[in-house]
Short mmCIF file of C-alpha atoms in Angstrom, two decimals:
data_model
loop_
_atom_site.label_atom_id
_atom_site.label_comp_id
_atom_site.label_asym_id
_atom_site.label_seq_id
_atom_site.Cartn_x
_atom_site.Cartn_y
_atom_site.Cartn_z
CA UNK A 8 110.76 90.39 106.83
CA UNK A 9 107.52 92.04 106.37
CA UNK A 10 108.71 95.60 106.20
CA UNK A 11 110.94 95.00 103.46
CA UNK A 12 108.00 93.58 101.52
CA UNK A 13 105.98 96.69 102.09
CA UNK A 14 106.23 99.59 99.53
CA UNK A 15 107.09 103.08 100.46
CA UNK A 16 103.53 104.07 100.47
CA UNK A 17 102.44 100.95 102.82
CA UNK A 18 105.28 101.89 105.57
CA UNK A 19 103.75 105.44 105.54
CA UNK A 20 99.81 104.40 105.78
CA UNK A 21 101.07 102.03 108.80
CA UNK A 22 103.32 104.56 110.45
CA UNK A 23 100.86 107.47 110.57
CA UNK A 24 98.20 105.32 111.98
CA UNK A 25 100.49 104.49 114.94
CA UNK A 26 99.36 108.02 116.04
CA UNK A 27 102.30 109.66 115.33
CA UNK A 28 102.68 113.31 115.19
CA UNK A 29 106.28 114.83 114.98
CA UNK A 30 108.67 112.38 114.27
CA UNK A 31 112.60 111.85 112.80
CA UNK A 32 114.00 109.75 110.49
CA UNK A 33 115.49 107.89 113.29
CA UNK A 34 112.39 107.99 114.97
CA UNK A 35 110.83 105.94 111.86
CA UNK A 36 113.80 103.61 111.38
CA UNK A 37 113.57 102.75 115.18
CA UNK A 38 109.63 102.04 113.92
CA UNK A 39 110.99 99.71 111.11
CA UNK A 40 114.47 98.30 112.37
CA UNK A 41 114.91 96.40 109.30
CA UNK A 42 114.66 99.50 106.61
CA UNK A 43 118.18 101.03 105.63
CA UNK A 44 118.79 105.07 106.37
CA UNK A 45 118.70 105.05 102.52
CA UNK A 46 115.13 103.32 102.59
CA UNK A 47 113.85 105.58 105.23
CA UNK A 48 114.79 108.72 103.55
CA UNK A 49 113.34 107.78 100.51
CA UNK A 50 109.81 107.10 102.10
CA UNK A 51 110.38 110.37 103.90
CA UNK A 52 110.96 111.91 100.59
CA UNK A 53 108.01 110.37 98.99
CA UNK A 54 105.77 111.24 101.85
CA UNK A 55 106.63 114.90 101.98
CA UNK A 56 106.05 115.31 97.43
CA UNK A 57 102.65 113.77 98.24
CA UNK A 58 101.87 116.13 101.05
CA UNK A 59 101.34 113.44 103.56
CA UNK A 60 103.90 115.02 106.04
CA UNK A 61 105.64 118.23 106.18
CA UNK A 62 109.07 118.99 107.10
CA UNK A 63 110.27 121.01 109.15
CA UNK A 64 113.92 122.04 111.11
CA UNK A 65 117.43 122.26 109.45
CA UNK A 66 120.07 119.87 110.48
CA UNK A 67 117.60 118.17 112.99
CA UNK A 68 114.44 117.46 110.42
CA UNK A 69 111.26 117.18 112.08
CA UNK A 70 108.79 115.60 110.69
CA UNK A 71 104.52 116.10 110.99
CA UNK A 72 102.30 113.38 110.01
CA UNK A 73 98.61 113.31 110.75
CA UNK A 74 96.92 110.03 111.39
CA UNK A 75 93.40 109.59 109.38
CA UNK A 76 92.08 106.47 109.08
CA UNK A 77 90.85 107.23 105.47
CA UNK A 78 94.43 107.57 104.64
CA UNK A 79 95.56 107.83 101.56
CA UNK A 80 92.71 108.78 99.70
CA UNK A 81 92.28 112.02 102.05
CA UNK A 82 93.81 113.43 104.87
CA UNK A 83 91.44 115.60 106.78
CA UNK A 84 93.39 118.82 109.19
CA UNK A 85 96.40 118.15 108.37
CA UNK A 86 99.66 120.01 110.49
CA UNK A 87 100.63 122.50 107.89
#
């Protein structure tokens, strides 16, 4: 399956040029069906160290991405 063969980094790029702006965990699993809750934490993890998402909420994590087609090299106006 292709997602599985994508790196943490890849799923990322593709997801926040889907034109995503807030967004779950579940809301990116339902993106990749094949990833495991493990998997998609650990991309969410990764994401928010590098500062390509934020998170925000408690319980109920919301996440912020910002789509820029120069992604990863530079994300321009980010949701901060």
């Amino acid at each position: 399956n292709v997602s599985k063969k994508l790196t943490e980094k890849d799923r990322i790029q593709l997801y926040l040029e889907s034109n995503v702006n807030e967004f779950s965990r579940k809301d990116y699993m339902t993106y990749f069906k094949d990833i495991s809750s493990a998997t998609a934490s650990r991309d969410l993890k990764y994401a928010v160290e590098n500062g390509l998402i934020q998170k925000s909420g408690d319980k109920q994590q919301q996440l912020t991405g910002k789509n820029n087609s120069t992604y990863p090299s530079h994300i321009e106006n980010p949701h901060y």
